[in-house]
Structure formats: C-alpha cells, structure tokens
Protein backbone atom coordinates (compact mmCIF):
# COMPACT_ATOMS: atom_id res chain seq x y z
CA MET A 1 106.58 108.74 72.67
CA SER A 2 108.94 106.21 71.14
CA VAL A 3 109.80 102.94 73.02
CA SER A 4 112.74 103.32 75.31
CA GLN A 5 116.21 102.54 73.72
CA PHE A 6 116.97 99.81 76.20
CA ALA A 7 115.14 96.53 76.26
CA GLN A 8 116.00 95.43 79.87
CA ALA A 9 116.95 97.54 82.93
CA SER A 10 119.66 95.03 83.41
CA ASP A 11 121.37 96.05 80.26
CA LEU A 12 122.11 99.32 81.74
CA PRO A 13 125.73 100.02 82.88
CA ALA A 14 124.57 101.53 86.29
CA TRP A 15 122.62 98.27 86.86
CA SER A 16 125.89 96.37 86.71
CA THR A 17 127.54 98.94 88.92
CA LEU A 18 124.84 98.44 91.57
CA GLN A 19 125.12 94.66 91.30
CA SER A 20 128.77 94.92 91.91
CA LEU A 21 128.20 97.30 94.95
CA TYR A 22 125.69 94.97 96.35
CA ASP A 23 127.94 91.94 95.90
CA THR A 24 130.98 93.64 97.50
CA LYS A 25 129.32 95.52 100.28
CA GLY A 26 125.52 96.07 99.89
CA SER A 27 124.40 93.23 102.04
CA SER A 28 126.97 94.18 104.76
CA LEU A 29 126.36 97.82 104.91
CA SER A 30 125.46 98.89 108.47
CA VAL A 31 123.08 101.84 108.71
CA LYS A 32 124.02 102.02 112.33
CA GLU A 33 127.73 102.29 111.47
CA LEU A 34 127.15 104.59 108.71
CA PHE A 35 125.50 107.06 111.20
CA LYS A 36 128.62 106.85 113.49
CA SER A 37 130.93 107.63 110.53
CA ASP A 38 128.98 110.48 109.15
CA SER A 39 127.56 113.10 111.43
CA ASP A 40 125.76 114.77 108.59
CA ARG A 41 123.91 111.76 107.34
CA PHE A 42 120.47 112.89 108.53
CA ALA A 43 120.85 116.17 106.90
CA LYS A 44 122.12 114.60 103.73
CA PHE A 45 119.45 111.93 103.29
CA SER A 46 116.36 113.83 104.56
CA LYS A 47 114.33 116.14 102.41
CA THR A 48 111.59 118.60 103.21
CA LEU A 49 108.76 119.28 100.85
CA THR A 50 107.11 122.73 101.15
CA ASN A 51 103.51 122.71 100.09
CA TYR A 52 101.66 125.61 98.32
CA ASP A 53 100.28 126.90 101.67
CA GLY A 54 103.71 126.73 103.38
CA SER A 55 103.12 123.57 105.30
CA LYS A 56 105.81 120.97 105.29
CA ILE A 57 106.35 117.25 105.12
CA LEU A 58 109.68 115.74 106.05
CA PHE A 59 110.99 112.66 104.31
CA ASP A 60 113.86 110.87 106.14
CA PHE A 61 115.66 108.45 103.89
CA SER A 62 118.65 108.25 106.14
CA LYS A 63 117.78 104.91 107.79
CA ASN A 64 117.92 103.15 104.38
CA ILE A 65 120.91 100.84 103.49
CA VAL A 66 122.66 103.20 101.18
CA ASP A 67 125.97 105.10 101.41
CA ASP A 68 127.20 107.88 99.10
CA GLU A 69 128.51 105.55 96.51
CA VAL A 70 125.41 103.48 96.30
CA PHE A 71 123.22 106.62 96.20
CA GLN A 72 125.16 108.05 93.28
CA ALA A 73 124.92 104.77 91.37
CA LEU A 74 121.11 104.83 91.98
CA VAL A 75 121.10 108.37 90.48
CA GLN A 76 123.16 107.22 87.57
CA LEU A 77 120.59 104.47 87.02
CA ALA A 78 117.74 106.96 86.80
CA LYS A 79 119.71 109.03 84.25
CA GLU A 80 120.59 105.96 82.06
CA ALA A 81 116.97 104.86 82.29
CA ASN A 82 115.92 108.29 81.16
CA VAL A 83 113.40 108.72 84.00
CA GLU A 84 113.43 112.41 83.58
CA GLY A 85 112.67 112.18 79.87
CA LEU A 86 109.77 109.85 80.48
CA ARG A 87 108.50 112.22 83.19
CA ASP A 88 108.67 115.22 80.77
CA ALA A 89 106.82 113.19 78.23
CA LEU A 90 103.99 112.45 80.74
CA PHE A 91 103.70 116.07 81.64
CA ASN A 92 103.66 117.17 77.97
CA GLY A 93 100.68 114.85 77.38
CA GLU A 94 102.54 112.49 75.05
CA LYS A 95 101.08 108.96 74.79
CA ILE A 96 103.46 107.15 77.16
CA ASN A 97 100.88 104.33 77.69
CA ASN A 98 102.27 102.72 74.67
CA THR A 99 100.08 99.55 74.57
CA GLU A 100 96.88 101.39 74.47
CA ASP A 101 98.20 104.59 72.64
CA ARG A 102 97.08 106.90 75.31
CA ALA A 103 98.36 109.89 77.20
CA VAL A 104 98.61 109.57 80.93
CA TYR A 105 97.46 112.91 82.17
CA HIS A 106 95.86 112.70 85.60
CA VAL A 107 98.40 115.46 86.51
CA ALA A 108 96.29 117.78 84.41
CA LEU A 109 93.32 117.36 86.75
CA ARG A 110 95.21 119.24 89.44
CA ASN A 111 96.56 122.05 87.20
CA GLN A 112 95.45 124.75 89.53
CA SER A 113 97.89 127.15 88.05
CA ASN A 114 96.03 126.90 84.78
CA LYS A 115 98.98 126.59 82.59
CA CYS A 116 98.47 125.05 79.05
CA MET A 117 98.54 121.18 79.31
CA ALA A 118 97.71 119.70 75.94
CA VAL A 119 96.84 116.26 74.49
CA ASP A 120 96.91 115.94 70.65
CA GLY A 121 97.43 119.72 70.45
CA LYS A 122 94.30 120.58 72.49
CA ASP A 123 94.57 122.33 75.92
CA THR A 124 92.86 120.25 78.54
CA THR A 125 92.62 123.09 81.00
CA PRO A 126 89.20 124.64 79.97
CA GLU A 127 87.57 121.17 80.01
CA VAL A 128 89.08 120.24 83.45
CA ASN A 129 88.10 123.60 84.83
CA SER A 130 84.49 123.21 83.43
CA VAL A 131 84.08 119.88 85.28
CA LEU A 132 85.45 121.33 88.52
CA ALA A 133 83.05 124.25 88.24
CA HIS A 134 80.29 121.70 87.78
CA MET A 135 81.44 119.84 90.71
CA LYS A 136 81.68 123.00 92.81
CA GLU A 137 78.10 124.15 92.05
CA PHE A 138 76.62 120.72 92.61
CA SER A 139 78.52 119.99 95.91
CA GLU A 140 77.52 123.33 97.25
CA GLN A 141 73.85 122.77 96.45
CA VAL A 142 73.93 119.40 98.22
CA ARG A 143 75.95 120.74 101.36
CA SER A 144 73.79 123.81 101.68
CA GLY A 145 70.51 121.85 101.50
CA ALA A 146 69.36 123.65 98.28
CA TRP A 147 69.36 120.25 96.57
CA THR A 148 66.47 118.30 98.02
CA GLY A 149 64.94 114.84 97.45
CA TYR A 150 61.60 113.94 96.04
CA THR A 151 59.82 114.97 99.26
CA GLY A 152 61.60 118.15 99.64
CA LYS A 153 63.98 117.02 102.34
CA ALA A 154 67.80 117.90 102.30
CA ILE A 155 70.24 115.13 101.46
CA THR A 156 71.78 113.48 104.54
CA ASP A 157 73.55 110.43 102.82
CA ILE A 158 75.84 110.02 99.77
CA VAL A 159 76.20 106.51 98.40
CA ASN A 160 79.12 106.20 95.89
CA ILE A 161 78.69 103.12 93.70
CA GLY A 162 81.83 102.21 91.82
CA ILE A 163 84.67 99.68 91.83
CA GLY A 164 88.50 99.76 91.64
CA GLY A 165 89.77 103.35 91.43
CA SER A 166 86.17 104.69 91.43
CA ASP A 167 85.88 103.31 95.04
CA LEU A 168 89.32 103.01 96.61
CA GLY A 169 90.20 106.65 96.01
CA PRO A 170 87.08 108.28 97.52
CA VAL A 171 86.74 105.77 100.35
CA MET A 172 90.39 106.42 101.37
CA VAL A 173 90.26 110.19 101.05
CA THR A 174 86.94 110.64 102.89
CA GLU A 175 88.12 108.53 105.67
CA ALA A 176 91.53 110.34 105.81
CA LEU A 177 89.79 113.78 105.81
CA LYS A 178 86.90 112.73 108.16
CA SER A 179 87.77 115.83 110.28
CA TYR A 180 86.81 118.05 107.45
CA GLY A 181 83.44 116.33 106.71
CA LYS A 182 80.05 118.18 107.09
CA GLU A 183 78.33 117.39 110.24
CA GLY A 184 75.16 115.53 109.61
CA LEU A 185 76.23 114.36 106.16
CA ASN A 186 77.23 110.68 105.68
CA VAL A 187 79.08 109.01 102.92
CA HIS A 188 78.76 105.39 102.09
CA PHE A 189 80.63 103.25 99.45
CA VAL A 190 79.53 100.22 97.56
CA SER A 191 81.88 98.33 95.33
CA ASN A 192 81.73 94.51 95.90
CA ILE A 193 79.33 92.58 93.70
CA ASP A 194 78.57 90.51 96.84
CA GLY A 195 75.00 91.57 97.48
CA THR A 196 75.75 91.94 101.09
CA HIS A 197 77.68 95.16 100.45
CA ILE A 198 74.72 96.99 98.91
CA ALA A 199 72.18 95.45 101.24
CA GLU A 200 73.96 96.52 104.37
CA VAL A 201 74.36 100.10 103.14
CA LEU A 202 70.71 100.34 102.02
CA LYS A 203 69.73 99.20 105.61
CA SER A 204 71.29 102.46 106.88
CA VAL A 205 69.89 105.06 104.60
CA ASN A 206 66.56 106.74 103.82
CA ALA A 207 65.35 106.90 100.26
CA GLU A 208 63.97 110.44 100.80
CA THR A 209 67.41 111.93 101.76
CA THR A 210 69.87 109.73 99.89
CA LEU A 211 71.90 110.70 96.82
CA PHE A 212 73.62 107.92 94.79
CA LEU A 213 76.67 108.57 92.69
CA VAL A 214 77.24 105.92 90.04
CA ALA A 215 80.85 105.91 89.05
CA SER A 216 81.66 104.23 85.73
CA LYS A 217 83.27 105.99 82.90
CA THR A 218 81.44 103.84 80.23
CA PHE A 219 78.30 103.14 82.47
CA THR A 220 78.80 99.53 81.47
CA THR A 221 81.08 98.22 84.25
CA ALA A 222 79.38 94.97 85.29
CA GLU A 223 79.75 95.21 88.96
CA THR A 224 78.86 98.87 89.18
CA CYS A 225 75.85 98.66 87.00
CA THR A 226 74.43 95.67 88.76
CA ASN A 227 74.83 97.50 92.20
CA ALA A 228 73.36 100.75 90.76
CA ASN A 229 70.32 98.84 89.27
CA SER A 230 69.72 97.22 92.68
CA ALA A 231 69.90 100.69 94.40
CA LYS A 232 67.44 101.97 91.75
CA GLN A 233 64.98 99.19 92.34
CA TRP A 234 65.23 99.74 96.11
CA PHE A 235 64.73 103.48 95.71
CA LEU A 236 61.69 103.02 93.46
CA LYS A 237 60.00 100.74 96.21
CA PHE A 238 59.70 103.97 98.20
CA ALA A 239 59.51 106.79 95.59
CA LYS A 240 57.20 104.81 93.20
CA ASP A 241 57.78 107.16 90.26
CA GLU A 242 60.85 106.88 87.91
CA ALA A 243 60.84 110.69 87.56
CA HIS A 244 62.20 111.05 91.03
CA ILE A 245 65.44 109.26 90.04
CA THR A 246 66.76 112.67 88.71
CA LYS A 247 66.77 113.99 92.25
CA HIS A 248 68.57 110.95 93.87
CA PHE A 249 70.96 109.70 91.25
CA ALA A 250 74.04 111.44 89.49
CA ALA A 251 76.52 109.86 87.10
CA LEU A 252 80.29 110.10 87.00
CA SER A 253 80.43 108.93 83.46
CA THR A 254 80.98 109.88 79.81
CA ASN A 255 78.20 107.71 78.32
CA ALA A 256 75.32 110.06 78.02
CA GLU A 257 73.11 107.57 76.18
CA GLU A 258 73.33 105.04 78.89
CA VAL A 259 73.04 107.41 81.74
CA ALA A 260 69.81 108.88 80.27
CA LYS A 261 68.54 105.27 79.80
CA PHE A 262 69.14 104.62 83.45
CA GLY A 263 66.96 107.68 84.25
CA ILE A 264 69.63 110.08 85.29
CA ASP A 265 69.34 113.64 83.98
CA THR A 266 72.52 114.19 81.85
CA LYS A 267 72.81 117.64 83.49
CA ASN A 268 73.91 115.58 86.52
CA MET A 269 76.60 113.83 84.70
CA PHE A 270 80.19 114.47 85.40
CA GLY A 271 82.75 113.29 82.68
CA PHE A 272 86.47 112.63 82.41
CA GLU A 273 88.70 111.75 79.53
CA ASN A 274 90.37 108.51 78.55
CA TRP A 275 93.72 109.79 79.60
CA VAL A 276 92.39 109.37 83.20
CA GLY A 277 93.36 105.90 84.54
CA GLY A 278 91.08 104.49 87.19
CA ARG A 279 93.64 104.29 89.90
CA TYR A 280 94.44 108.00 89.29
CA SER A 281 90.86 109.16 89.05
CA VAL A 282 90.29 110.60 92.53
CA TRP A 283 91.45 113.98 91.13
CA SER A 284 88.61 113.89 88.60
CA ALA A 285 84.90 113.82 88.71
CA ILE A 286 85.26 110.56 90.67
CA GLY A 287 86.15 112.68 93.52
CA LEU A 288 82.66 114.24 93.71
CA SER A 289 81.85 112.36 96.80
CA VAL A 290 84.87 113.98 98.35
CA ALA A 291 83.97 117.44 97.27
CA ILE A 292 80.48 117.01 98.67
CA TYR A 293 81.68 115.55 102.07
CA ILE A 294 84.67 117.88 102.84
CA GLY A 295 83.53 120.99 100.78
CA TYR A 296 84.70 122.20 97.45
CA GLU A 297 87.38 124.52 98.96
CA ASN A 298 89.05 121.59 100.77
CA PHE A 299 88.85 119.57 97.60
CA GLU A 300 90.61 122.40 95.72
CA ALA A 301 93.38 122.33 98.54
CA PHE A 302 93.66 118.70 97.99
CA LEU A 303 94.27 119.22 94.27
CA LYS A 304 96.83 122.05 95.03
CA GLY A 305 98.79 119.85 97.37
CA ALA A 306 99.24 117.22 94.69
CA GLU A 307 100.29 119.97 92.30
CA SER A 308 102.97 121.13 94.71
CA VAL A 309 104.53 117.67 94.42
CA ASP A 310 104.06 117.60 90.61
CA LYS A 311 106.05 120.90 90.60
CA HIS A 312 108.81 119.50 92.83
CA PHE A 313 108.98 116.33 90.71
CA CYS A 314 109.27 118.14 87.48
CA GLU A 315 111.79 120.73 88.62
CA THR A 316 114.14 119.19 91.14
CA PRO A 317 117.30 117.51 90.28
CA ILE A 318 117.45 113.68 90.82
CA GLU A 319 119.64 113.94 93.89
CA ASP A 320 117.04 115.89 95.83
CA ASN A 321 113.92 114.66 94.08
CA ILE A 322 111.87 113.14 96.74
CA PRO A 323 109.58 110.78 94.72
CA LEU A 324 112.49 109.86 92.58
CA ILE A 325 114.66 108.87 95.67
CA GLY A 326 111.72 106.88 97.00
CA GLY A 327 111.48 104.93 93.74
CA LEU A 328 115.18 104.37 93.45
CA LEU A 329 115.40 102.91 96.89
CA SER A 330 112.48 100.47 96.11
CA VAL A 331 114.46 99.33 93.01
CA TRP A 332 117.48 98.92 95.09
CA TYR A 333 115.82 96.63 97.63
CA ASN A 334 113.56 94.78 95.10
CA ASN A 335 116.24 93.89 92.57
CA PHE A 336 119.47 93.64 94.45
CA PHE A 337 118.34 92.62 98.06
CA GLY A 338 115.59 90.48 96.71
CA ALA A 339 112.98 92.03 98.84
CA GLN A 340 109.54 91.09 97.55
CA THR A 341 107.28 93.21 99.86
CA HIS A 342 107.04 96.83 100.82
CA LEU A 343 105.25 97.87 104.09
CA VAL A 344 103.38 101.19 104.52
CA ALA A 345 102.32 101.79 108.06
CA PRO A 346 100.46 105.08 108.78
CA PHE A 347 100.60 106.09 112.42
CA ASP A 348 97.20 107.76 111.95
CA GLN A 349 93.84 106.09 112.25
CA TYR A 350 92.24 108.37 109.61
CA LEU A 351 94.72 106.83 107.13
CA HIS A 352 93.53 103.34 107.72
CA ARG A 353 92.50 102.92 104.08
CA PHE A 354 95.82 104.51 102.72
CA PRO A 355 97.71 101.15 102.27
CA ALA A 356 94.77 99.49 100.45
CA TYR A 357 94.73 102.56 98.14
CA LEU A 358 98.41 102.25 97.53
CA GLN A 359 98.07 98.54 96.81
CA GLN A 360 96.16 99.27 93.64
CA LEU A 361 98.33 102.24 92.72
CA SER A 362 101.46 100.15 93.03
CA MET A 363 100.45 96.57 92.10
CA GLU A 364 98.17 97.45 89.25
CA SER A 365 100.77 99.75 87.83
CA ASN A 366 103.86 97.78 88.11
CA GLY A 367 102.61 94.17 88.35
CA LYS A 368 104.01 93.55 84.82
CA SER A 369 106.55 91.08 83.36
CA THR A 370 107.03 92.43 79.75
CA THR A 371 109.00 95.69 79.06
CA ARG A 372 108.19 98.46 76.64
CA ALA A 373 110.47 96.77 74.16
CA ASN A 374 107.97 93.88 74.16
CA VAL A 375 110.58 91.28 75.91
CA VAL A 376 110.03 89.49 79.10
CA ALA A 377 111.92 91.24 81.93
CA ASN A 378 114.73 89.17 83.40
CA TYR A 379 114.31 90.84 86.76
CA SER A 380 111.61 91.28 89.46
CA THR A 381 109.19 94.16 89.01
CA GLY A 382 106.40 95.34 91.24
CA PRO A 383 106.79 94.60 94.95
CA ILE A 384 103.92 93.30 97.12
CA LEU A 385 102.59 96.36 99.01
CA PHE A 386 100.82 95.90 102.30
CA GLY A 387 100.12 97.71 105.51
CA GLU A 388 97.75 98.59 108.42
CA PRO A 389 97.64 101.47 110.81
CA ALA A 390 100.13 101.36 113.64
CA THR A 391 100.09 100.81 116.66
CA ASN A 392 97.64 98.03 115.80
CA ALA A 393 100.10 96.63 113.28
CA GLN A 394 102.83 96.33 115.94
CA HIS A 395 100.72 93.67 117.62
CA SER A 396 100.31 91.64 114.51
CA PHE A 397 102.92 91.40 111.61
CA PHE A 398 105.62 93.66 113.13
CA GLN A 399 107.12 90.56 114.64
CA LEU A 400 107.97 89.31 111.13
CA VAL A 401 109.38 92.76 110.16
CA HIS A 402 111.72 92.71 113.16
CA GLN A 403 112.80 89.18 113.51
CA GLY A 404 111.76 87.36 110.33
CA ASN A 405 114.27 86.25 107.74
CA LYS A 406 112.77 88.35 105.09
CA LEU A 407 113.85 91.88 104.30
CA ILE A 408 110.76 94.21 104.44
CA PRO A 409 111.45 97.83 103.58
CA ALA A 410 108.95 99.95 105.36
CA ASP A 411 107.46 103.57 105.25
CA PHE A 412 106.22 104.97 108.49
CA ILE A 413 103.88 107.99 108.19
CA LEU A 414 102.93 110.35 111.14
CA ALA A 415 101.46 113.79 111.62
CA ALA A 416 102.96 116.01 114.31
CA GLN A 417 99.58 117.67 115.00
CA SER A 418 96.58 115.44 115.71
CA HIS A 419 92.95 116.50 114.84
CA ASN A 420 91.92 114.89 118.25
CA PRO A 421 94.46 116.17 120.85
CA ILE A 422 92.66 114.57 123.76
CA GLU A 423 94.11 114.15 127.19
CA HIS A 424 96.39 116.99 126.64
CA ASN A 425 97.74 115.25 123.57
CA LEU A 426 98.83 112.19 125.40
CA HIS A 427 97.59 109.85 122.78
CA GLN A 428 99.55 111.68 120.09
CA ARG A 429 102.75 111.62 122.13
CA MET A 430 102.26 107.96 122.74
CA LEU A 431 101.77 107.40 118.97
CA ALA A 432 104.74 109.48 118.18
CA SER A 433 106.91 107.56 120.65
CA ASN A 434 106.17 104.42 118.88
CA PHE A 435 106.78 106.04 115.41
CA PHE A 436 110.23 106.95 116.36
CA ALA A 437 111.15 103.86 118.46
CA GLN A 438 110.00 101.37 115.82
CA ALA A 439 112.15 102.92 113.15
CA GLU A 440 115.17 103.09 115.52
CA ALA A 441 114.70 99.58 116.65
CA LEU A 442 114.47 98.21 113.20
CA MET A 443 117.83 99.99 112.37
CA VAL A 444 119.84 99.31 115.49
CA GLY A 445 118.55 95.98 116.53
CA LYS A 446 119.80 94.17 119.70
CA SER A 447 123.04 92.25 119.59
CA VAL A 448 123.80 88.94 121.35
CA GLU A 449 126.10 90.84 123.90
CA GLU A 450 123.33 93.35 124.69
CA VAL A 451 120.83 90.46 125.39
CA LYS A 452 123.36 88.53 127.56
CA ALA A 453 124.17 91.74 129.42
CA GLU A 454 120.51 91.92 130.49
CA GLY A 455 120.84 88.56 132.25
CA THR A 456 118.94 86.61 129.71
CA PRO A 457 119.15 82.70 130.20
CA GLU A 458 121.33 81.06 127.47
CA ASN A 459 118.47 79.15 126.06
CA LEU A 460 116.67 82.36 125.32
CA VAL A 461 119.35 84.56 123.96
CA ASN A 462 118.87 83.77 120.22
CA HIS A 463 115.19 84.39 120.58
CA LYS A 464 115.75 87.81 121.82
CA VAL A 465 118.29 88.93 119.32
CA PHE A 466 117.26 91.48 116.73
CA SER A 467 119.48 91.76 113.70
CA GLY A 468 118.60 95.21 112.99
CA ASN A 469 119.61 97.01 109.64
CA ARG A 470 116.01 96.73 108.54
CA PRO A 471 115.44 99.82 106.30
CA THR A 472 112.68 102.35 107.00
CA THR A 473 111.63 105.78 105.43
CA SER A 474 110.07 108.13 108.02
CA ILE A 475 107.55 110.57 106.68
CA LEU A 476 106.57 113.24 109.09
CA ALA A 477 103.83 115.72 108.15
CA GLN A 478 102.88 118.79 110.19
CA LYS A 479 99.22 117.80 110.02
CA ILE A 480 97.09 115.62 107.67
CA THR A 481 95.19 118.33 105.82
CA PRO A 482 93.58 118.17 102.32
CA ALA A 483 96.74 119.65 101.06
CA SER A 484 99.20 117.34 102.79
CA LEU A 485 97.08 114.33 101.94
CA GLY A 486 97.11 115.43 98.22
CA SER A 487 100.88 115.63 98.56
CA LEU A 488 101.38 112.19 100.01
CA ILE A 489 99.24 110.59 97.24
CA ALA A 490 101.17 112.37 94.44
CA TYR A 491 104.42 111.24 96.19
CA TYR A 492 103.52 107.61 95.79
CA GLU A 493 102.20 108.11 92.34
CA HIS A 494 105.49 109.62 91.17
CA LEU A 495 107.45 106.95 93.18
CA THR A 496 105.55 104.25 91.33
CA PHE A 497 106.17 106.01 88.01
CA THR A 498 109.83 106.08 88.90
CA GLU A 499 109.96 102.29 89.49
CA GLY A 500 108.07 101.55 86.22
CA ALA A 501 110.39 103.89 84.21
CA ILE A 502 113.57 102.07 85.48
CA TRP A 503 112.10 98.71 84.86
CA ASN A 504 111.04 99.81 81.41
CA ILE A 505 107.51 98.71 81.86
CA ASN A 506 104.30 100.41 80.95
CA SER A 507 102.74 101.41 84.44
CA PHE A 508 99.63 102.57 82.89
CA ASP A 509 97.69 99.56 81.35
CA GLN A 510 96.19 96.67 83.28
CA TRP A 511 95.74 93.74 80.99
CA GLY A 512 96.08 91.40 83.84
CA VAL A 513 92.57 92.49 84.96
CA GLU A 514 90.81 91.28 81.85
CA LEU A 515 91.19 87.48 81.56
CA GLY A 516 89.08 86.84 84.73
CA LYS A 517 86.50 89.17 83.66
CA VAL A 518 86.13 87.44 80.19
CA LEU A 519 85.77 84.09 81.76
CA ALA A 520 83.45 85.29 84.51
CA LYS A 521 80.95 86.47 81.62
CA LYS A 522 81.13 83.00 80.05
CA ILE A 523 80.52 81.27 83.32
CA GLY A 524 77.75 83.65 84.22
CA VAL A 525 75.77 82.46 81.24
CA GLU A 526 76.33 78.91 82.45
CA LEU A 527 75.07 79.65 85.88
CA ASP A 528 71.74 80.81 84.55
CA ASN A 529 70.66 77.36 83.87
CA ALA A 530 70.29 74.32 86.15
CA SER A 531 72.18 71.76 84.02
CA ASN A 532 75.67 70.49 84.89
CA VAL A 533 78.66 71.94 82.98
CA ALA A 534 81.52 69.92 81.45
CA SER A 535 83.34 72.69 79.40
CA HIS A 536 86.03 73.55 81.90
CA ASP A 537 88.81 71.78 83.66
CA ALA A 538 87.70 69.04 86.21
CA SER A 539 88.31 71.30 89.12
CA THR A 540 86.18 74.28 87.74
CA ASN A 541 83.44 71.92 86.59
CA GLY A 542 83.21 70.32 89.90
CA LEU A 543 83.07 73.52 91.83
CA ILE A 544 80.41 75.07 89.42
CA ASN A 545 78.26 71.91 89.62
CA GLN A 546 78.43 71.77 93.49
CA PHE A 547 77.57 75.51 93.64
CA LYS A 548 74.54 74.86 91.36
CA SER A 549 73.34 72.08 93.65
CA TRP A 550 73.74 73.92 96.83
CA SER A 551 72.54 77.36 95.69
CA ALA A 552 69.40 75.92 94.15
C-alpha cells in the first residue's frame, strides 16, 4: 500500500469547500429550522442497518448540523481522500499500517462466510477457523463441567489477565452480554499493575474451581506477566504441585516457549497473528473469556453481527454508508467547528463499559499528529471521547453539554427491548423517554421568549436559556444481542477508520504508548535499591526519592 498522494487533508479541494461553507453558514445553520423547511429530513438522514439475522439498528443522523450542500461536500471529501481505496486495501490484506509494515486484518477474524482473505498471498481463513474451533471445543468443555480442576471440581470462575485491548474488549463484551452468561459461571478481569486489582479478585475465587486466562501475544507484557505470576504463586499455595497449573491456566499467546516455561500446556494456547491489533483483538482468541461466558454459539453470532457491518461498509455508496457518514460528521465538527470532544452515552446499563472501550479504539487509533506523508498535520485529529450510561450521566456532565460554551457532539444509544422488562416495562419506557427528550432538547433548546413566557424573573432568564442546536446521533437497536453488539462495535471501528483515512494518519500504530514504558523500565531498576537518584529532572528526582523514603 503506497502512501497517500496528499500530504495534508487541508490540501484537498473539498476541505476548502467545507471551510467556506462553515464560514458562510455552518455556524449559523439551525437544525430546528432545517426540519421546518424539509419534511423529508428524517427519512433523508436516517439509515437502517439490517443484520444477518434480520434484526435492525436505526442510525438517525438528522439532528446533526448539516444541510444537503454540506453533506455533499463531506461526501466529496471522502472521495478526494480516497477513503474507499484505503478501505479496499484494508479488506484485501494490504499493509496499510505503513509505519510497521503490517496488514490490518481484524476483519478476517469475523469472516464467517469463509471467503478467501489473504495476507502475503496466504489465505487466513483456515488458520482463523482452526483457532475458532479450538475456542469452541475448550469453551464447551469448561461450560459443560467436563473440564475440571485439580480436585475434580468443575470450573466456576474465569479470571482473564491482560491489559489494554486484551482486557477492555472482553470486559466490555461480557458486561454488555451479561444476560447471555451461564448461570453459576463468573468472569473476572485483572489488568492494573496495582496489586490491589489482583488481590481483590483472588479474595473472591477458589483455587480448586478457578481458570486463569493469561492474555499476552508475546507473553512478555510486563504488567500482564507480573499479574500472572502473582496468580500462579497464589494458586500454588493451595495446589502445592506445579503439575496442576495445566488444569487452571491457559494462554492467549503465540510464544510457545514462554508459555511452556510458565507451566501452561501448549495445547491450551490460543494464538493470533501480528495483523491483529490489540484494540481490535476481542474478535480473536482474546475473546475466549467471552466465548466461555456466553457460549460459543453466541460468540459466533457476535462475529456475524460485525461481519454484517463489514459487508455494508464495503458495498454501500458513501451517501448511504453508515460508518462513513459517522466518520465524516466527526471530521466536520472536529476540524471546522473546533469541537475537541465526542460524547457516547448508552441508555443501557449493560453497556456501562462501552465508552471506555471506545476511548481506546478512538484515541489510541487517531491520537496522532504526523500524516502518512511524514509531515506534521496542520489540523486537529482525534477527538477526546468520553461517556457514561444515561440516565446517570444526565445528573453529572449533561449540564455542560446543554448550557456550556463548548460544542460536544453526542451519540445516544438505546435498545427498544430490554432484557429486564420489570414493572410492565415501566423502567424501559422511562429510559426511552429520556433518550428521546435529551436529543430533542439539545436540538431545540429554549429561547429567551419561551423562558419569559413561563413567568421567569428577569434575573433568572439568562440562566434558564438553552441555545439548542447541539448535535446528536441517535442509535436505536431492537435489542442488545450478541449480533447487534458486534454490529455496534464494527460501526465504531469503521467510523474511526474513516476519520483516520481523511486525516491521512496511520490509525493502526501506537508509538505514543512506548516512551513511558521505556522510562518505567529504567526507573524500575532505580527503585530496586535504597539510594537516592539524581539522574532525572529535579521534579522526578524529588518524587522518586520521597517515594523511596515513604515506601521503605
């Protein structure tokens, strides 16, 4: 894959067109007025995704600050940036991760239609299917009770030890699909190197009935290996014999030598290739905890749901391409309105870890300032993504979203059908009423005249005015199932890809993670002895020396 022909997105003619549109009318476009002047606006700017199983997700983009002219200019921007060409290169297994000379092929992990998907001329499908078959066999053994611990008891607790994508993905998915979890089987996740994390999890499990999954491709990740060794030492205090490790530890890794050295039987090793990035790895063997918890058939539906979006993304023209539209709107707000943040608020308690998952997906992917052409971008790239479940969020940061002086584009997510329709579905109707009301309120606002008409004292009028015209995208699923969750994740993956393609940055490396790790190793050696340090800046020296004094 060659470097794109443009150095800066701002060099593209459509970028200049969009800047002119923003300068002349963008900041004064009133979505409320656009609805009044176009009775077809909702139909025109809402799109429905039909999943492989016939279920649907509605994406309503109509409350965004765009008219037909702006929308067409955004479509033209995607064409000039060759988003479709880069997309096709991704799906063809080309090495679009140009700084690491790697393919970016997580999409091959959900190739449930078994078409040929090759990297370096080799079809990845047989290998992917082999790992999936291994995951199916293993997960079914654990779930059925056929897999037992060293005392012959069935497994009751799964502890996934990983960090980054090896943790965030499985945590989010198992929480989101808790309704599908096997009764009596518990999943736990350890990621933080803070000893409190592993200590608190180990307090709640029994060595005889616990299975540890150690998730590290190289089996050398410092935080993961430290936590895994602590879990191993805890386990051996009860099991006594290292031979029992094989019944209680499995590895999500490709380093057979280190896995065997740890004591894990390499038959219980689940591998994945270097074209699987960490933040895209939940579709791979990293999803083993998910498959065990919700069952392999549901994990397969999860993959198929993502594949449905892959198919839509590859085959649908830009004007109707749902992830492409989402990405284009993000660029519109980020680069022309100066919006620095993006809110994702799921109106669903099961999705409480979804914003945290998307933070890594978005900010690790597009938090870059150098383009593929090796020049520093002269425009803003990745937005700061944040979010919490509503309605809790309405009682915390929604105040700023409604009346602050920052523009915060927002995505609201709701399922029409609840997994817990208690009180004759009263809770879900209340939740839905807030979902609809918040998006409407952000759009229509409340004018000075309306506030005065309510008899508001003059000294409070300005305090009760809402400017409105705050953009939202409403995402309404029929139900949060394994398939629809897979679709939602793939939507945000391809939205993030679209942003990066337009900004002409490599969304698939993460060099920014490295510097702190390198320095931490150096400081770690210094912390192993009691003497004061003087090798850093005055602040770091002072902090390290105070830590040594207090921790002694």
